[in-house]
Amino acid sequence: LKILSPYCRWDSLYFINIAMDGYQFEQQHAFFPLLPLLIRYGAFVLEPLQDVLSLLARCLISGVFISFAAHFITVVNVYR
């Protein structure tokens, strides 16, 4: 998915890799497991689209949705 490639940079590469393959390298232990677990669960929810989307694409979509939702919730709470 070319449209999601701008969102796959910096630390998101680690989170997506952890969500897909688990913790493999020592430096990945710096990242807490909640976000990778949510990304993996989101990819599982998108499982019916596996014929159209790869696991990487499903992880990217769920990761973008989770981060946008977290941002929205934060903005609403700060506004209050």
Short mmCIF file of N, CA, C and O in Angstrom, two decimals:
data_model
loop_
_atom_site.label_atom_id
_atom_site.label_comp_id
_atom_site.label_asym_id
_atom_site.label_seq_id
_atom_site.Cartn_x
_atom_site.Cartn_y
_atom_site.Cartn_z
N LEU A 1 0.83 -1.18 0.00
CA LEU A 1 0.00 0.00 0.00
C LEU A 1 0.88 1.24 0.00
O LEU A 1 1.42 1.63 1.02
N LYS A 2 1.01 1.83 -1.14
CA LYS A 2 1.85 3.01 -1.31
C LYS A 2 1.34 4.20 -0.49
O LYS A 2 2.11 5.00 0.00
N ILE A 3 0.03 4.28 -0.30
CA ILE A 3 -0.56 5.41 0.41
C ILE A 3 -0.17 5.41 1.90
O ILE A 3 -0.12 6.45 2.54
N LEU A 4 0.14 4.24 2.46
CA LEU A 4 0.50 4.16 3.88
C LEU A 4 2.01 4.24 4.11
O LEU A 4 2.44 4.26 5.26
N SER A 5 2.80 4.29 3.06
CA SER A 5 4.26 4.30 3.24
C SER A 5 4.77 5.51 4.04
O SER A 5 5.76 5.35 4.75
N PRO A 6 4.15 6.70 3.98
CA PRO A 6 4.66 7.79 4.83
C PRO A 6 4.52 7.50 6.33
O PRO A 6 5.22 8.09 7.14
N TYR A 7 3.62 6.60 6.70
CA TYR A 7 3.41 6.29 8.11
C TYR A 7 4.34 5.19 8.61
O TYR A 7 4.33 4.88 9.79
N CYS A 8 5.10 4.60 7.73
CA CYS A 8 6.01 3.50 8.11
C CYS A 8 7.43 4.04 8.15
O CYS A 8 8.25 3.77 7.27
N ARG A 9 7.73 4.84 9.18
CA ARG A 9 9.06 5.42 9.36
C ARG A 9 9.45 5.34 10.82
O ARG A 9 8.65 5.06 11.69
N TRP A 10 10.69 5.63 11.07
CA TRP A 10 11.28 5.74 12.40
C TRP A 10 10.90 4.56 13.29
O TRP A 10 11.14 3.41 12.94
N ASP A 11 10.32 4.81 14.44
CA ASP A 11 10.03 3.73 15.38
C ASP A 11 8.87 2.86 14.94
O ASP A 11 8.72 1.74 15.44
N SER A 12 8.05 3.33 14.03
CA SER A 12 6.93 2.50 13.58
C SER A 12 7.43 1.22 12.92
O SER A 12 6.76 0.19 12.97
N LEU A 13 8.61 1.25 12.33
CA LEU A 13 9.20 0.03 11.76
C LEU A 13 9.40 -1.03 12.83
O LEU A 13 9.13 -2.21 12.61
N TYR A 14 9.87 -0.60 14.01
CA TYR A 14 10.06 -1.54 15.11
C TYR A 14 8.72 -2.09 15.60
O TYR A 14 8.58 -3.29 15.83
N PHE A 15 7.73 -1.21 15.77
CA PHE A 15 6.43 -1.66 16.27
C PHE A 15 5.77 -2.63 15.28
O PHE A 15 5.18 -3.64 15.70
N ILE A 16 5.84 -2.34 13.99
CA ILE A 16 5.26 -3.24 12.99
C ILE A 16 5.99 -4.57 12.98
O ILE A 16 5.37 -5.64 12.92
N ASN A 17 7.32 -4.52 13.06
CA ASN A 17 8.10 -5.75 13.07
C ASN A 17 7.80 -6.60 14.31
O ASN A 17 7.68 -7.82 14.23
N ILE A 18 7.67 -5.95 15.46
CA ILE A 18 7.32 -6.67 16.69
C ILE A 18 5.93 -7.26 16.58
O ILE A 18 5.69 -8.40 16.99
N ALA A 19 4.99 -6.52 16.00
CA ALA A 19 3.62 -7.03 15.85
C ALA A 19 3.58 -8.24 14.92
O ALA A 19 2.81 -9.17 15.14
N MET A 20 4.43 -8.24 13.90
CA MET A 20 4.41 -9.34 12.93
C MET A 20 5.20 -10.55 13.41
O MET A 20 4.75 -11.68 13.25
N ASP A 21 6.38 -10.33 14.00
CA ASP A 21 7.29 -11.44 14.31
C ASP A 21 7.64 -11.60 15.77
O ASP A 21 8.39 -12.50 16.12
N GLY A 22 7.16 -10.72 16.63
CA GLY A 22 7.51 -10.78 18.04
C GLY A 22 8.87 -10.12 18.29
O GLY A 22 9.51 -9.61 17.38
N TYR A 23 9.30 -10.16 19.54
CA TYR A 23 10.59 -9.57 19.91
C TYR A 23 11.71 -10.50 19.46
O TYR A 23 11.82 -11.62 19.94
N GLN A 24 12.55 -10.03 18.54
CA GLN A 24 13.64 -10.86 18.02
C GLN A 24 15.02 -10.33 18.42
O GLN A 24 15.94 -11.10 18.61
N PHE A 25 15.16 -9.02 18.51
CA PHE A 25 16.45 -8.42 18.77
C PHE A 25 16.42 -7.69 20.11
O PHE A 25 15.38 -7.23 20.57
N GLU A 26 17.59 -7.56 20.72
CA GLU A 26 17.68 -6.96 22.04
C GLU A 26 17.20 -5.52 22.08
O GLU A 26 16.54 -5.11 23.03
N GLN A 27 17.48 -4.74 21.05
CA GLN A 27 17.08 -3.33 21.06
C GLN A 27 15.56 -3.17 20.96
O GLN A 27 15.04 -2.12 21.30
N GLN A 28 14.85 -4.19 20.53
CA GLN A 28 13.39 -4.10 20.45
C GLN A 28 12.74 -4.15 21.82
O GLN A 28 11.59 -3.77 21.96
N HIS A 29 13.45 -4.60 22.83
CA HIS A 29 12.87 -4.67 24.18
C HIS A 29 12.66 -3.29 24.79
O HIS A 29 12.04 -3.16 25.83
N ALA A 30 13.15 -2.25 24.13
CA ALA A 30 12.91 -0.88 24.60
C ALA A 30 11.47 -0.45 24.33
O ALA A 30 10.99 0.50 24.93
N PHE A 31 10.78 -1.16 23.46
CA PHE A 31 9.41 -0.80 23.08
C PHE A 31 8.43 -1.66 23.87
O PHE A 31 8.48 -2.89 23.82
N PHE A 32 7.54 -1.00 24.59
CA PHE A 32 6.57 -1.72 25.40
C PHE A 32 5.60 -2.50 24.51
O PHE A 32 5.32 -2.11 23.39
N PRO A 33 5.05 -3.58 25.01
CA PRO A 33 4.28 -4.48 24.15
C PRO A 33 2.84 -4.08 23.86
O PRO A 33 2.20 -4.73 23.05
N LEU A 34 2.31 -3.02 24.47
CA LEU A 34 0.89 -2.72 24.27
C LEU A 34 0.58 -2.35 22.83
O LEU A 34 -0.35 -2.89 22.23
N LEU A 35 1.34 -1.43 22.25
CA LEU A 35 1.06 -1.02 20.87
C LEU A 35 1.25 -2.17 19.88
O LEU A 35 0.37 -2.39 19.04
N PRO A 36 2.33 -2.95 19.95
CA PRO A 36 2.41 -4.09 19.04
C PRO A 36 1.28 -5.10 19.22
O PRO A 36 0.80 -5.68 18.24
N LEU A 37 0.84 -5.29 20.46
CA LEU A 37 -0.29 -6.21 20.68
C LEU A 37 -1.58 -5.67 20.05
O LEU A 37 -2.35 -6.42 19.45
N LEU A 38 -1.82 -4.38 20.20
CA LEU A 38 -3.00 -3.77 19.58
C LEU A 38 -2.92 -3.82 18.06
O LEU A 38 -3.93 -4.06 17.39
N ILE A 39 -1.73 -3.60 17.52
CA ILE A 39 -1.56 -3.68 16.07
C ILE A 39 -1.82 -5.10 15.58
O ILE A 39 -2.51 -5.32 14.57
N ARG A 40 -1.30 -6.08 16.29
CA ARG A 40 -1.50 -7.48 15.90
C ARG A 40 -2.99 -7.85 16.00
O ARG A 40 -3.51 -8.56 15.14
N TYR A 41 -3.66 -7.38 17.05
CA TYR A 41 -5.09 -7.64 17.18
C TYR A 41 -5.86 -6.97 16.04
O TYR A 41 -6.80 -7.56 15.49
N GLY A 42 -5.49 -5.75 15.68
CA GLY A 42 -6.14 -5.07 14.55
C GLY A 42 -5.93 -5.82 13.25
O GLY A 42 -6.82 -5.91 12.41
N ALA A 43 -4.72 -6.37 13.06
CA ALA A 43 -4.46 -7.18 11.87
C ALA A 43 -5.30 -8.44 11.89
O ALA A 43 -5.75 -8.91 10.84
N PHE A 44 -5.53 -8.99 13.09
CA PHE A 44 -6.39 -10.18 13.20
C PHE A 44 -7.84 -9.84 12.85
O PHE A 44 -8.52 -10.63 12.21
N VAL A 45 -8.28 -8.66 13.27
CA VAL A 45 -9.65 -8.22 12.93
C VAL A 45 -9.80 -8.06 11.42
O VAL A 45 -10.86 -8.35 10.86
N LEU A 46 -8.73 -7.65 10.75
CA LEU A 46 -8.76 -7.48 9.30
C LEU A 46 -8.44 -8.77 8.55
O LEU A 46 -8.22 -8.76 7.35
N GLU A 47 -8.40 -9.89 9.26
CA GLU A 47 -8.08 -11.19 8.67
C GLU A 47 -8.96 -11.57 7.47
O GLU A 47 -8.47 -12.19 6.53
N PRO A 48 -10.26 -11.21 7.44
CA PRO A 48 -11.05 -11.56 6.26
C PRO A 48 -10.53 -10.92 4.97
O PRO A 48 -10.88 -11.38 3.88
N LEU A 49 -9.70 -9.91 5.07
CA LEU A 49 -9.14 -9.25 3.89
C LEU A 49 -7.79 -9.82 3.49
O LEU A 49 -7.07 -9.21 2.69
N GLN A 50 -7.43 -11.00 4.02
CA GLN A 50 -6.09 -11.54 3.76
C GLN A 50 -5.87 -11.89 2.29
O GLN A 50 -4.72 -11.93 1.85
N ASP A 51 -6.91 -12.10 1.54
CA ASP A 51 -6.74 -12.35 0.10
C ASP A 51 -6.34 -11.08 -0.64
O ASP A 51 -5.69 -11.15 -1.68
N VAL A 52 -6.72 -9.94 -0.10
CA VAL A 52 -6.44 -8.66 -0.73
C VAL A 52 -5.22 -7.98 -0.12
O VAL A 52 -4.42 -7.37 -0.82
N LEU A 53 -5.08 -8.08 1.22
CA LEU A 53 -4.03 -7.38 1.94
C LEU A 53 -3.07 -8.36 2.60
O LEU A 53 -3.49 -9.35 3.20
N SER A 54 -1.79 -8.06 2.52
CA SER A 54 -0.79 -8.88 3.21
C SER A 54 -0.82 -8.57 4.71
O SER A 54 -1.48 -7.63 5.15
N LEU A 55 -0.08 -9.36 5.47
CA LEU A 55 0.00 -9.12 6.91
C LEU A 55 0.61 -7.76 7.18
O LEU A 55 0.16 -7.04 8.08
N LEU A 56 1.61 -7.39 6.42
CA LEU A 56 2.24 -6.07 6.59
C LEU A 56 1.23 -4.95 6.35
O LEU A 56 1.15 -4.01 7.14
N ALA A 57 0.44 -5.05 5.30
CA ALA A 57 -0.56 -4.02 5.00
C ALA A 57 -1.61 -3.95 6.09
O ALA A 57 -2.02 -2.86 6.52
N ARG A 58 -2.05 -5.11 6.58
CA ARG A 58 -3.05 -5.11 7.65
C ARG A 58 -2.48 -4.53 8.94
O ARG A 58 -3.16 -3.80 9.66
N CYS A 59 -1.20 -4.80 9.24
CA CYS A 59 -0.57 -4.21 10.42
C CYS A 59 -0.42 -2.70 10.27
O CYS A 59 -0.64 -1.95 11.23
N LEU A 60 -0.07 -2.25 9.07
CA LEU A 60 0.04 -0.80 8.85
C LEU A 60 -1.30 -0.11 8.99
O LEU A 60 -1.39 0.95 9.63
N ILE A 61 -2.34 -0.68 8.44
CA ILE A 61 -3.67 -0.08 8.54
C ILE A 61 -4.12 -0.02 10.00
O ILE A 61 -4.60 1.01 10.46
N SER A 62 -3.95 -1.11 10.73
CA SER A 62 -4.39 -1.10 12.12
C SER A 62 -3.52 -0.17 12.96
O SER A 62 -4.01 0.51 13.85
N GLY A 63 -2.22 -0.08 12.67
CA GLY A 63 -1.34 0.82 13.39
C GLY A 63 -1.71 2.28 13.17
O GLY A 63 -1.72 3.08 14.11
N VAL A 64 -2.02 2.64 11.93
CA VAL A 64 -2.42 4.02 11.63
C VAL A 64 -3.75 4.33 12.32
O VAL A 64 -3.91 5.39 12.92
N PHE A 65 -4.69 3.41 12.27
CA PHE A 65 -5.98 3.63 12.92
C PHE A 65 -5.81 3.79 14.43
O PHE A 65 -6.40 4.69 15.04
N ILE A 66 -4.99 2.94 15.04
CA ILE A 66 -4.78 3.01 16.49
C ILE A 66 -4.11 4.33 16.89
O ILE A 66 -4.51 4.97 17.86
N SER A 67 -3.12 4.74 16.13
CA SER A 67 -2.44 6.00 16.48
C SER A 67 -3.34 7.21 16.27
O SER A 67 -3.32 8.14 17.07
N PHE A 68 -4.15 7.20 15.21
CA PHE A 68 -5.10 8.31 15.01
C PHE A 68 -6.15 8.32 16.11
O PHE A 68 -6.53 9.38 16.60
N ALA A 69 -6.64 7.15 16.51
CA ALA A 69 -7.64 7.08 17.58
C ALA A 69 -7.05 7.57 18.90
O ALA A 69 -7.70 8.31 19.64
N ALA A 70 -5.81 7.18 19.20
CA ALA A 70 -5.16 7.63 20.43
C ALA A 70 -4.94 9.15 20.40
O ALA A 70 -5.13 9.83 21.41
N HIS A 71 -4.58 9.67 19.24
CA HIS A 71 -4.41 11.12 19.11
C HIS A 71 -5.74 11.85 19.33
O HIS A 71 -5.79 12.85 20.04
N PHE A 72 -6.80 11.33 18.74
CA PHE A 72 -8.12 11.95 18.90
C PHE A 72 -8.58 11.94 20.35
O PHE A 72 -9.06 12.95 20.87
N ILE A 73 -8.40 10.82 21.03
CA ILE A 73 -8.78 10.71 22.44
C ILE A 73 -7.97 11.69 23.29
O ILE A 73 -8.50 12.35 24.19
N THR A 74 -6.69 11.83 22.98
CA THR A 74 -5.84 12.76 23.72
C THR A 74 -6.28 14.20 23.49
O THR A 74 -6.36 15.00 24.44
N VAL A 75 -6.58 14.57 22.26
CA VAL A 75 -7.02 15.93 21.96
C VAL A 75 -8.32 16.24 22.68
O VAL A 75 -8.49 17.35 23.24
N VAL A 76 -9.26 15.32 22.69
CA VAL A 76 -10.53 15.54 23.38
C VAL A 76 -10.30 15.73 24.86
O VAL A 76 -10.89 16.62 25.48
N ASN A 77 -9.44 14.91 25.45
CA ASN A 77 -9.18 15.02 26.90
C ASN A 77 -8.43 16.30 27.24
O ASN A 77 -8.69 16.91 28.29
N VAL A 78 -7.51 16.72 26.40
CA VAL A 78 -6.81 17.98 26.65
C VAL A 78 -7.75 19.15 26.51
O VAL A 78 -7.69 20.11 27.29
N TYR A 79 -8.66 19.10 25.56
CA TYR A 79 -9.63 20.15 25.37
C TYR A 79 -10.53 20.32 26.59
O TYR A 79 -10.88 21.44 26.96
N ARG A 80 -10.90 19.21 27.20
CA ARG A 80 -11.76 19.27 28.39
C ARG A 80 -11.02 19.92 29.52
O ARG A 80 -11.46 20.58 30.35
#
